[in-house]
Coordinates of C-alpha atoms in Angstrom, one line a residue:
M1 CA 73.9 110.3 42.9
Q2 CA 72.9 108.4 39.8
R3 CA 75.2 105.9 40.7
S4 CA 73.9 105.4 44.0
D5 CA 70.2 105.4 42.6
T6 CA 71.2 102.5 40.6
V7 CA 72.6 100.6 43.1
A8 CA 69.5 101.1 45.4
R9 CA 67.5 100.1 42.4
N10 CA 69.5 96.7 41.7
A11 CA 69.4 95.9 45.6
L12 CA 65.5 96.4 45.6
V13 CA 65.3 94.3 42.4
G14 CA 67.6 91.5 43.8
Y15 CA 65.5 91.5 47.0
A16 CA 62.4 91.2 45.3
F17 CA 63.6 88.3 43.3
A18 CA 65.0 86.6 46.2
W19 CA 62.0 87.2 48.2
T20 CA 60.0 85.7 45.2
A21 CA 61.9 82.5 44.7
A22 CA 62.1 82.0 48.5
Q23 CA 58.2 82.3 48.4
V24 CA 58.0 79.6 45.4
R25 CA 60.4 77.4 46.8
G26 CA 58.6 77.1 50.2
A27 CA 55.4 76.7 48.3
Y28 CA 56.3 73.5 46.7
E29 CA 55.0 70.3 48.7
P30 CA 54.7 67.1 46.4
E31 CA 51.5 65.9 48.2
A32 CA 49.7 69.2 48.3
F33 CA 50.7 69.8 44.8
R34 CA 49.8 66.4 43.5
K35 CA 46.2 67.0 45.4
G36 CA 45.8 70.4 43.7
V37 CA 46.7 69.4 40.1
V38 CA 44.0 66.6 40.5
A39 CA 41.4 69.3 42.0
G40 CA 42.2 71.5 39.2
L41 CA 41.7 68.9 36.7
L42 CA 38.6 67.6 38.0
S43 CA 36.9 71.2 38.4
A44 CA 37.8 72.0 34.7
L45 CA 35.3 69.0 33.6
P46 CA 32.3 70.3 34.7
F47 CA 33.4 73.6 33.5
I48 CA 33.8 72.4 29.9
L49 CA 30.7 70.3 29.8
F50 CA 28.2 73.1 30.7
L51 CA 30.2 75.3 28.2
L52 CA 29.4 72.8 25.6
L53 CA 25.9 72.7 26.4
D54 CA 25.9 76.4 26.1
Q55 CA 25.2 77.2 29.7
P56 CA 27.9 79.7 30.9
A57 CA 26.5 80.7 34.5
L58 CA 26.1 77.1 35.2
A59 CA 29.5 76.5 34.0
V60 CA 30.8 78.5 36.5
F61 CA 28.8 77.6 39.2
A62 CA 29.6 73.8 38.7
S63 CA 33.4 74.5 38.9
L64 CA 33.4 76.5 41.9
A65 CA 31.5 73.9 43.6
A66 CA 33.9 71.2 42.1
V67 CA 37.1 73.4 43.4
R68 CA 35.5 73.8 46.6
M69 CA 35.1 69.6 47.0
G70 CA 38.6 69.4 45.9
M71 CA 39.9 71.7 48.6
S72 CA 37.2 70.0 51.5
D73 CA 39.0 66.8 50.9
P74 CA 40.5 65.5 53.8
G75 CA 43.4 63.9 51.5
R76 CA 44.4 60.5 50.6
G77 CA 46.1 60.0 53.7
Q78 CA 42.9 59.7 55.7
A79 CA 40.6 56.9 56.4
F80 CA 37.9 56.0 53.8
R81 CA 34.9 56.6 55.8
H82 CA 36.1 59.9 57.6
R83 CA 36.9 61.1 53.6
A84 CA 33.4 60.0 52.5
R85 CA 31.5 61.6 55.3
V86 CA 33.1 64.9 55.1
L87 CA 33.0 65.0 51.2
A88 CA 29.0 63.9 51.4
A89 CA 28.4 66.5 53.9
G90 CA 30.2 69.3 51.6
A91 CA 28.1 68.2 48.7
L92 CA 25.0 68.6 50.7
C93 CA 26.1 71.9 52.2
V94 CA 27.1 73.5 48.8
T95 CA 23.6 72.6 47.2
A96 CA 21.8 73.8 50.1
G97 CA 24.0 77.1 50.1
T98 CA 23.5 77.5 46.1
F99 CA 19.7 76.9 46.6
F100 CA 19.0 79.4 49.4
G101 CA 21.6 81.9 48.1
T102 CA 19.8 82.0 44.7
L103 CA 16.5 82.4 46.3
L104 CA 18.0 85.5 48.2
A105 CA 19.7 86.7 45.2
D106 CA 16.4 89.4 44.5
G107 CA 18.4 92.2 46.3
S108 CA 15.6 93.0 48.4
L109 CA 17.1 94.4 51.9
W110 CA 14.4 92.4 53.7
T111 CA 16.2 89.6 53.2
L112 CA 19.5 90.6 55.0
P113 CA 18.6 89.4 58.3
L114 CA 18.2 85.7 56.5
V115 CA 21.6 86.0 55.3
A116 CA 23.0 87.0 58.6
L117 CA 21.3 84.4 60.2
L118 CA 22.5 81.7 57.8
V119 CA 26.2 83.0 57.7
L120 CA 25.9 83.3 61.7
A121 CA 24.9 79.4 61.8
A122 CA 27.5 78.2 59.5
A123 CA 30.3 80.5 60.9
Y124 CA 29.5 79.2 64.6
L125 CA 29.6 75.6 63.4
G126 CA 32.6 76.1 61.4
A127 CA 34.7 77.7 64.4
L128 CA 34.1 74.6 66.8
G129 CA 36.2 72.1 64.8
P130 CA 37.7 70.8 61.7
E131 CA 35.0 69.0 60.1
G132 CA 32.4 71.8 60.8
L133 CA 35.1 74.2 59.6
A134 CA 35.4 72.2 56.3
T135 CA 31.6 71.8 55.9
S136 CA 30.8 75.5 56.9
L137 CA 33.2 77.2 54.0
T138 CA 31.5 74.9 51.5
V139 CA 28.1 76.2 52.3
L140 CA 29.5 79.8 52.2
L141 CA 31.0 79.8 49.2
P142 CA 28.4 79.3 47.0
T143 CA 25.9 81.0 49.4
V144 CA 27.7 84.2 48.9
V145 CA 28.3 83.9 45.4
C146 CA 25.0 83.3 44.3
L147 CA 23.8 87.0 46.1
G148 CA 23.1 89.1 43.6
L149 CA 23.0 86.6 40.7
P150 CA 19.2 85.5 40.4
G151 CA 18.3 82.4 38.3
D152 CA 16.9 79.1 38.5
P153 CA 17.5 77.6 41.9
V154 CA 16.8 73.7 40.8
A155 CA 18.5 73.9 37.8
R156 CA 21.8 75.6 39.3
S157 CA 21.4 73.1 42.5
A158 CA 21.2 70.2 40.1
A159 CA 24.2 71.3 38.0
V160 CA 26.3 71.9 41.6
I161 CA 25.1 68.4 43.3
G162 CA 26.4 66.8 39.9
S163 CA 29.6 68.1 39.9
C164 CA 30.1 67.3 43.7
L165 CA 29.2 64.0 43.3
F166 CA 31.3 63.7 40.4
V167 CA 34.4 65.2 42.0
S168 CA 33.7 62.9 45.4
A169 CA 33.4 59.8 43.5
V170 CA 36.5 60.5 41.7
L171 CA 38.2 61.5 44.6
L172 CA 37.4 58.3 46.5
C173 CA 37.4 56.0 43.6
A174 CA 41.4 54.8 44.4
W175 CA 40.1 52.5 46.5
P176 CA 36.6 51.9 47.2
L177 CA 36.9 48.3 47.7
D178 CA 40.2 48.8 49.8
P179 CA 38.9 51.3 52.7
D180 CA 42.3 49.6 54.6
R181 CA 44.6 51.1 52.1
P182 CA 44.8 54.7 53.9
A183 CA 46.0 52.8 57.1
R184 CA 48.0 50.7 55.6
Q185 CA 50.3 53.5 53.8
A186 CA 50.3 55.4 57.2
T187 CA 51.3 52.0 59.0
A188 CA 54.3 51.8 56.4
A189 CA 55.1 55.4 56.7
A190 CA 55.6 54.9 60.6
L191 CA 58.0 51.7 59.9
R192 CA 60.2 54.0 57.7
A193 CA 60.3 56.8 60.1
V194 CA 61.5 54.4 62.7
A195 CA 63.8 52.7 60.4
A196 CA 65.3 56.3 59.4
M197 CA 65.5 56.9 63.5
A198 CA 67.4 53.5 63.9
R199 CA 69.8 54.1 60.9
L200 CA 70.7 58.0 62.3
L201 CA 71.4 56.3 65.7
A202 CA 73.7 53.7 64.3
G203 CA 75.5 56.2 62.1
T204 CA 76.1 58.5 65.2
A205 CA 77.2 55.9 67.2
Q206 CA 80.1 54.6 64.4
R207 CA 81.1 58.4 64.2
R208 CA 81.5 58.6 67.8
A209 CA 83.2 55.1 68.3
G210 CA 85.5 56.1 65.2
T211 CA 86.5 59.4 67.1
A212 CA 87.3 57.9 70.4
E213 CA 89.5 55.2 68.7
G214 CA 91.3 57.9 67.0
I215 CA 92.0 59.6 70.1
R216 CA 93.0 56.3 71.8
N217 CA 95.4 55.6 69.5
D218 CA 97.7 59.0 69.3
G219 CA 101.2 58.5 69.5
S220 CA 103.1 61.7 69.9
G221 CA 102.3 65.2 71.9
Q222 CA 101.8 66.8 68.4
A223 CA 99.5 63.9 66.9
A224 CA 97.8 64.0 70.2
S225 CA 96.9 67.9 69.8
G226 CA 95.8 67.2 66.3
Q227 CA 93.9 64.4 67.2
A228 CA 92.3 66.6 70.2
G229 CA 91.4 69.1 67.8
S230 CA 89.5 66.6 65.5
G231 CA 88.2 65.1 68.5
E232 CA 86.6 68.3 69.6
A233 CA 85.6 68.5 65.9
G234 CA 84.2 65.0 66.5
S235 CA 82.4 65.9 69.4
G236 CA 80.6 69.0 67.5
E237 CA 79.6 66.6 65.1
A238 CA 78.2 63.9 67.4
G239 CA 76.4 66.8 68.8
S240 CA 74.6 67.8 66.0
G241 CA 74.2 64.0 64.9
E242 CA 72.3 63.9 68.3
A243 CA 70.2 66.6 67.5
A244 CA 69.2 65.2 64.2
L245 CA 68.5 62.0 65.9
W246 CA 65.9 63.8 68.3
A247 CA 64.5 65.7 65.4
T248 CA 63.7 61.9 64.0
R249 CA 62.4 60.6 67.2
V250 CA 60.0 63.3 66.9
R251 CA 58.8 62.4 63.5
A252 CA 58.8 58.7 64.2
Y253 CA 56.6 59.5 67.1
R254 CA 54.3 61.5 65.2
A255 CA 53.9 59.1 62.1
I256 CA 53.1 56.5 64.5
D257 CA 50.5 58.6 65.9
Q258 CA 49.0 59.2 63.0
A259 CA 48.9 55.8 61.9
L260 CA 47.0 54.9 64.9
A261 CA 44.6 57.7 64.5
I262 CA 43.8 56.8 60.9
T263 CA 43.5 52.9 62.2
A264 CA 41.4 53.8 64.7
D265 CA 39.3 56.1 62.3
S266 CA 38.9 53.4 60.0
L267 CA 37.7 50.8 62.6
P268 CA 33.8 49.6 61.9
R269 CA 32.4 50.1 65.3
H270 CA 28.8 48.6 65.1
D271 CA 26.3 47.9 67.8
D272 CA 27.9 44.1 68.6
G273 CA 31.3 46.0 68.8
S274 CA 32.9 43.9 65.9
T275 CA 36.3 45.2 64.6
A276 CA 38.0 44.0 61.2
P277 CA 41.0 41.6 61.9
A278 CA 42.8 43.4 59.2
L279 CA 42.9 46.8 61.1
L280 CA 43.9 45.0 64.1
Q281 CA 47.0 43.8 62.3
L282 CA 47.9 47.4 61.4
A283 CA 47.4 48.6 65.0
A284 CA 49.6 45.9 66.5
A285 CA 52.2 46.9 63.7
A286 CA 52.0 50.9 64.5
S287 CA 52.1 49.6 68.3
E288 CA 54.9 47.5 68.1
A289 CA 56.9 50.3 66.0
R290 CA 56.2 52.4 69.2
R291 CA 58.0 50.0 71.2
I292 CA 61.2 50.0 69.0
A293 CA 61.1 53.6 69.0
R294 CA 61.3 53.5 72.9
A295 CA 64.0 51.2 72.6
L296 CA 66.1 52.9 70.2
T297 CA 65.4 56.1 72.5
S298 CA 66.8 53.9 75.6
M299 CA 69.7 53.0 73.6
A300 CA 70.8 56.6 72.6
E301 CA 70.4 57.9 76.5
S302 CA 72.3 55.0 77.4
G303 CA 75.6 56.0 75.7
Q304 CA 75.1 54.7 72.1
P305 CA 74.9 51.3 70.9
A306 CA 78.4 49.6 70.3
G307 CA 79.4 46.4 69.0
A308 CA 76.4 43.4 68.7
E309 CA 74.2 46.2 69.5
L310 CA 75.1 48.5 66.7
N311 CA 74.9 45.7 64.3
S312 CA 71.3 44.9 65.7
V313 CA 70.3 48.7 65.3
G314 CA 71.3 48.5 61.6
S315 CA 69.8 45.2 60.6
A316 CA 66.6 46.3 62.3
A317 CA 66.6 49.7 60.3
D318 CA 67.0 47.1 57.1
E319 CA 63.8 44.8 58.5
L320 CA 61.6 47.7 59.2
E321 CA 62.2 49.0 55.7
R322 CA 61.6 45.5 54.1
L323 CA 58.5 45.4 56.2
A324 CA 57.0 48.9 55.3
G325 CA 57.8 47.9 51.4
Q326 CA 56.0 44.5 52.0
L327 CA 53.0 46.8 53.8
S328 CA 53.0 49.0 50.9
R329 CA 52.7 46.3 48.4
L330 CA 50.3 44.1 50.2
P331 CA 47.2 43.5 48.5
P332 CA 44.0 43.3 50.4
P333 CA 43.6 39.4 50.5
R334 CA 47.1 39.3 52.1
L335 CA 45.9 41.1 55.3
R336 CA 43.1 38.9 57.4
H337 CA 39.8 39.5 56.2
G338 CA 38.0 36.7 57.9
P339 CA 34.9 37.3 60.4
A340 CA 35.4 40.0 62.5
L341 CA 36.7 40.0 65.9
D342 CA 33.6 40.4 68.6
L343 CA 35.3 42.7 71.1
G344 CA 32.4 43.1 73.6
P345 CA 29.8 46.1 73.4
A346 CA 31.4 49.2 72.3
P347 CA 32.5 51.7 74.7
P348 CA 31.3 55.0 75.8
A349 CA 32.5 58.2 73.7
D350 CA 35.1 58.6 76.6
A351 CA 36.6 55.3 76.4
L352 CA 39.2 53.7 74.3
P353 CA 37.3 52.0 70.9
L354 CA 38.8 48.8 72.0
A355 CA 37.0 46.8 75.0
Q356 CA 39.3 45.0 77.5
A357 CA 37.8 41.6 77.3
P358 CA 36.5 39.5 74.0
P359 CA 34.2 36.9 74.4
A360 CA 34.7 33.4 74.1
Q361 CA 33.2 32.9 70.1
T362 CA 36.2 35.2 69.3
P363 CA 37.6 33.0 66.1
P364 CA 40.9 31.2 67.0
T365 CA 43.9 32.9 65.5
Q366 CA 47.6 31.6 65.6
A367 CA 49.4 33.6 68.5
P368 CA 53.1 34.7 68.3
P369 CA 55.5 32.3 70.2
A370 CA 55.9 32.7 73.7
Q371 CA 58.9 35.0 74.3
A372 CA 60.8 36.0 77.7
P373 CA 60.8 39.6 78.8
P374 CA 63.4 41.5 77.0
A375 CA 66.9 41.7 78.9
S376 CA 68.1 44.6 76.7
P377 CA 66.9 47.1 74.5
A378 CA 68.5 45.0 71.8
D379 CA 66.3 42.1 72.7
A380 CA 63.5 44.5 72.6
L381 CA 64.3 45.5 69.0
R382 CA 64.3 41.6 68.2
Q383 CA 61.1 40.8 69.7
S384 CA 59.4 44.0 68.5
L385 CA 60.5 43.0 64.8
Q386 CA 59.4 39.4 64.9
A387 CA 55.9 40.9 66.2
I388 CA 55.6 43.1 63.5
A389 CA 56.1 40.3 61.0
H390 CA 53.8 38.2 62.6
S391 CA 50.9 40.9 62.8
L392 CA 51.4 41.5 58.9
S393 CA 51.5 37.5 58.2
A394 CA 48.5 36.0 56.8
D395 CA 47.3 34.6 60.6
G396 CA 48.4 37.6 62.6
V397 CA 45.7 39.0 64.5
P398 CA 46.8 39.9 67.8
P399 CA 45.9 37.5 70.7
P400 CA 42.6 38.7 72.5
D401 CA 44.5 39.5 75.6
A402 CA 47.0 42.0 73.7
V403 CA 44.1 44.2 71.8
A404 CA 43.2 46.2 74.9
T405 CA 47.2 46.9 75.1
I406 CA 47.1 48.7 71.6
P407 CA 47.3 52.6 72.1
M408 CA 44.4 53.3 70.0
P409 CA 43.0 57.0 70.2
R410 CA 39.4 57.6 70.3
P411 CA 37.6 57.7 66.9
G412 CA 37.3 60.4 64.6
R413 CA 34.5 63.1 65.6
T414 CA 32.6 62.3 62.6
R415 CA 31.1 59.2 64.2
R416 CA 29.7 60.8 67.0
L417 CA 29.0 64.1 65.4
F418 CA 25.7 64.9 67.3
R419 CA 26.6 63.5 70.6
W420 CA 29.6 65.7 70.0
A421 CA 28.5 68.8 68.7
L422 CA 25.3 69.3 70.3
P423 CA 26.8 70.1 74.0
L424 CA 29.8 71.7 72.3
L425 CA 27.7 74.4 70.9
R426 CA 25.6 74.7 74.0
D427 CA 29.0 75.3 75.9
N428 CA 29.9 78.0 73.3
L429 CA 26.7 80.0 73.7
S430 CA 28.1 82.7 75.7
A431 CA 29.9 86.3 74.9
D432 CA 33.1 84.9 76.0
S433 CA 33.4 82.2 73.4
S434 CA 35.5 83.1 70.5
A435 CA 33.6 80.9 68.6
L436 CA 30.6 82.8 69.0
R437 CA 31.9 86.2 68.9
H438 CA 33.7 85.2 65.3
A439 CA 30.3 84.2 64.2
V440 CA 28.7 87.3 65.2
R441 CA 31.1 89.2 63.5
Q442 CA 31.3 87.3 60.3
A443 CA 27.4 87.5 59.9
V444 CA 27.3 91.4 60.6
L445 CA 29.9 91.6 58.4
V446 CA 28.7 90.0 55.5
A447 CA 25.1 91.6 55.9
I448 CA 26.8 95.0 55.7
A449 CA 28.7 94.2 52.8
T450 CA 25.7 92.6 51.2
G451 CA 23.5 95.5 51.7
L452 CA 26.3 97.7 50.5
V453 CA 26.7 96.2 47.6
W454 CA 22.8 95.9 46.7
H455 CA 22.2 99.7 47.5
F456 CA 25.4 101.1 45.4
Q457 CA 24.9 98.1 42.5
I458 CA 28.5 97.2 43.2
P459 CA 29.5 95.1 40.0
H460 CA 30.7 91.8 40.9
G461 CA 30.4 92.8 44.7
Y462 CA 29.5 89.3 46.1
W463 CA 33.8 89.2 46.2
A464 CA 33.5 91.4 49.2
M465 CA 31.5 88.8 51.1
L466 CA 33.9 86.1 50.1
A467 CA 36.9 88.3 51.0
I468 CA 35.0 88.6 54.5
V469 CA 34.5 85.1 54.9
F470 CA 37.9 83.8 54.4
V471 CA 39.8 86.5 56.4
T472 CA 37.9 86.7 59.5
K473 CA 39.4 84.1 61.8
P474 CA 38.4 83.4 65.6
A475 CA 41.8 84.9 66.1
Y476 CA 43.1 88.5 66.2
G477 CA 46.4 87.6 64.7
G478 CA 44.9 85.3 62.4
T479 CA 42.5 87.7 60.6
R480 CA 45.0 90.5 60.5
Q481 CA 47.6 88.1 58.8
A482 CA 44.9 86.9 56.3
T483 CA 43.7 90.2 55.6
I484 CA 47.0 91.4 54.8
N485 CA 47.8 88.4 52.6
R486 CA 44.3 88.4 50.6
V487 CA 45.0 92.4 49.9
L488 CA 48.7 91.5 48.5
A489 CA 47.6 88.4 46.9
T490 CA 44.6 90.2 45.2
V491 CA 46.7 93.1 43.8
I492 CA 49.3 90.4 42.1
G493 CA 46.5 88.5 40.8
V494 CA 44.7 90.9 38.9
S495 CA 48.0 92.5 38.2
A496 CA 49.0 89.2 36.1
A497 CA 45.5 88.8 34.8
E498 CA 45.6 92.2 33.4
L499 CA 48.7 91.9 31.7
V500 CA 47.2 89.0 30.0
L501 CA 43.7 90.4 29.5
L502 CA 45.7 93.7 27.8
N503 CA 46.8 91.4 25.0
S504 CA 44.3 88.9 24.4
H505 CA 40.6 87.9 25.0
D506 CA 40.7 84.7 22.9
F507 CA 38.9 81.8 24.7
W508 CA 41.8 79.3 23.6
V509 CA 44.2 81.7 25.4
L510 CA 42.1 82.1 28.6
A511 CA 41.0 78.8 29.1
P512 CA 44.3 76.9 29.0
L513 CA 45.6 79.7 31.5
A514 CA 42.7 79.2 33.8
L515 CA 43.4 75.6 33.8
L516 CA 47.1 75.9 34.7
F517 CA 46.4 78.5 37.2
N518 CA 43.8 76.7 38.8
C519 CA 46.3 73.4 39.1
L520 CA 48.8 75.6 40.5
S521 CA 46.8 77.5 42.7
H522 CA 45.4 74.8 44.6
G523 CA 48.6 73.1 44.7
V524 CA 50.0 75.6 46.6
V525 CA 47.2 77.5 48.5
T526 CA 47.7 75.0 51.6
V527 CA 51.2 75.8 51.9
N528 CA 51.5 79.3 51.1
Y529 CA 48.7 81.6 51.0
L530 CA 49.7 84.4 49.5
I531 CA 51.1 82.9 46.1
G532 CA 48.3 80.1 46.1
Y533 CA 45.5 82.9 46.3
A534 CA 47.4 85.1 44.1
M535 CA 47.1 82.3 41.3
L536 CA 43.7 81.6 42.3
T537 CA 42.5 85.0 41.8
A538 CA 43.8 85.1 38.3
Y539 CA 42.1 81.5 37.6
V540 CA 38.6 83.1 38.5
I541 CA 39.1 86.1 36.1
F542 CA 40.4 83.9 33.2
K543 CA 37.6 81.6 33.9
I544 CA 34.7 83.9 33.9
E545 CA 36.3 85.8 31.1
A546 CA 36.5 82.7 28.7
A547 CA 32.8 81.6 29.7
L548 CA 31.3 85.0 29.9
P549 CA 33.4 87.5 27.6
G550 CA 33.5 91.2 28.2
S551 CA 33.0 90.7 32.2
D552 CA 35.6 93.2 32.7
L553 CA 36.5 91.7 36.2
V554 CA 39.9 93.1 37.1
V555 CA 38.6 96.3 38.6
P556 CA 35.3 95.2 40.2
R557 CA 37.7 91.8 41.5
L558 CA 40.0 94.4 43.2
L559 CA 37.4 97.0 44.5
A560 CA 35.3 94.5 46.1
T561 CA 38.2 92.6 47.7
L562 CA 39.4 95.8 49.1
L563 CA 36.1 96.8 50.6
G564 CA 35.7 93.4 52.2
C565 CA 39.1 93.7 53.7
A566 CA 38.6 97.2 54.7
L567 CA 35.1 96.0 56.6
A568 CA 37.0 93.0 58.4
A569 CA 40.0 95.5 59.4
A570 CA 37.7 98.3 60.8
S571 CA 36.0 95.5 62.8
L572 CA 39.1 94.4 64.3
A573 CA 39.6 98.3 65.6
V574 CA 35.8 98.3 66.7
W575 CA 35.3 94.9 68.4
P576 CA 38.5 93.3 69.0
P577 CA 38.5 89.5 69.2

């Protein structure tokens, strides 16, 4: 009996370690981790500054706002203008939320309708699109944090807007004078993805050719039998190679679409319809990469390349890698930044961003040499490589008649925010709209939680509102999964924090731990919410304990989060999405 208990306990411990290791391995993503580390370090600077100024409350608010700005940043892979708009909107919303939230922090029940109205408006906007979601979260977080924490709204808002502007400036300073860099990087990534597809196609063709040659050269029956077995194995290997080829093809097309989308979002669409030549060069290169992907697909579907075509595919992969490396290292002056091309009046909202016919005053450019239509996929490969090399040269702006053929998507929604948002808001004003139902649910739950916190004087009860804000989703499955993850992450986070606090309350222990957990949490929260939020829970406890000693946050944090999640779960039963 004792032995069976020991075996069961060891199996349970082994399963727990295996599950934890799998979660940690799945949580690491290099780009997200780098972004999280940068956001964590930036949010620590306002915290340190206000602590040196002997303003611990402002240190907490400023660092929370800085964290939110880092999480709202669309990322370095997006267009510079898009990132700047999102961060500017986030900074304004965070400041407004801090100001009005502080005004409502007196605990009077008559302010509950105002709280519900504020949350309703923010949640409704946030449920209708990614830009609205980012800005609504930035306004909701400081708003609910401020509830129940009276203070000077002007001083608190000034501290918040200062930290937001600082974080935004640092996040955008990588290329403030080079706004084409995200589009260049995306185009280079697309070329590398197509090169990977070409290499995989060449390798699959070589393996298949080698297997077929071995079968043809069989001498004896026994050898033939043996080779037949190896031929079957080779066929299986070729089959797996084909599956990998099509998976690579999907990744290549996604990379091309992303490059075109980022380029379209970078296009300066003015009233005169002018377009920067450098961006047209990048769009032309991405468009030719799509033609190469189609040519490679034709080769794969026609029975794999052989002989000269196989050599063409291998050389195409090398040339694409070379062009991608050249594009990544290309300084801004190498791309054409002369007078903008006038492509006619700006198109309507439902049209492509590039007009069909340019006017006569388009500056002359050196067109690529005329080429005959490709007779085979290999010829198409060669012609597209020449076109890409030309488009990335100093005078490589595509000719006017080719501009309209570039498959550019429509510009980002933030360009036409009001023309896009107002009809969408109006169309969703019905009981059947999931966005409106989600907003009503969130507003009612936050108002109820706020009333309970004020009536029962729950310490640090604003975490109940935070839990409601972050776990309620427009979809039932999303709300249920987020609620489960939030509860588990909170239990793990407060347990880890309590283990530390039982041994030390020293500032020089808690502050470095807060910085470490902050960087780690933002590095993995977008990939693995459970681990990321567990670290974020421990970070918040360490930070507030370091700034405001004796706060004793572990039990209030756990109880408030459980209250918010219980209200969210109950709403699912009372009013299903």
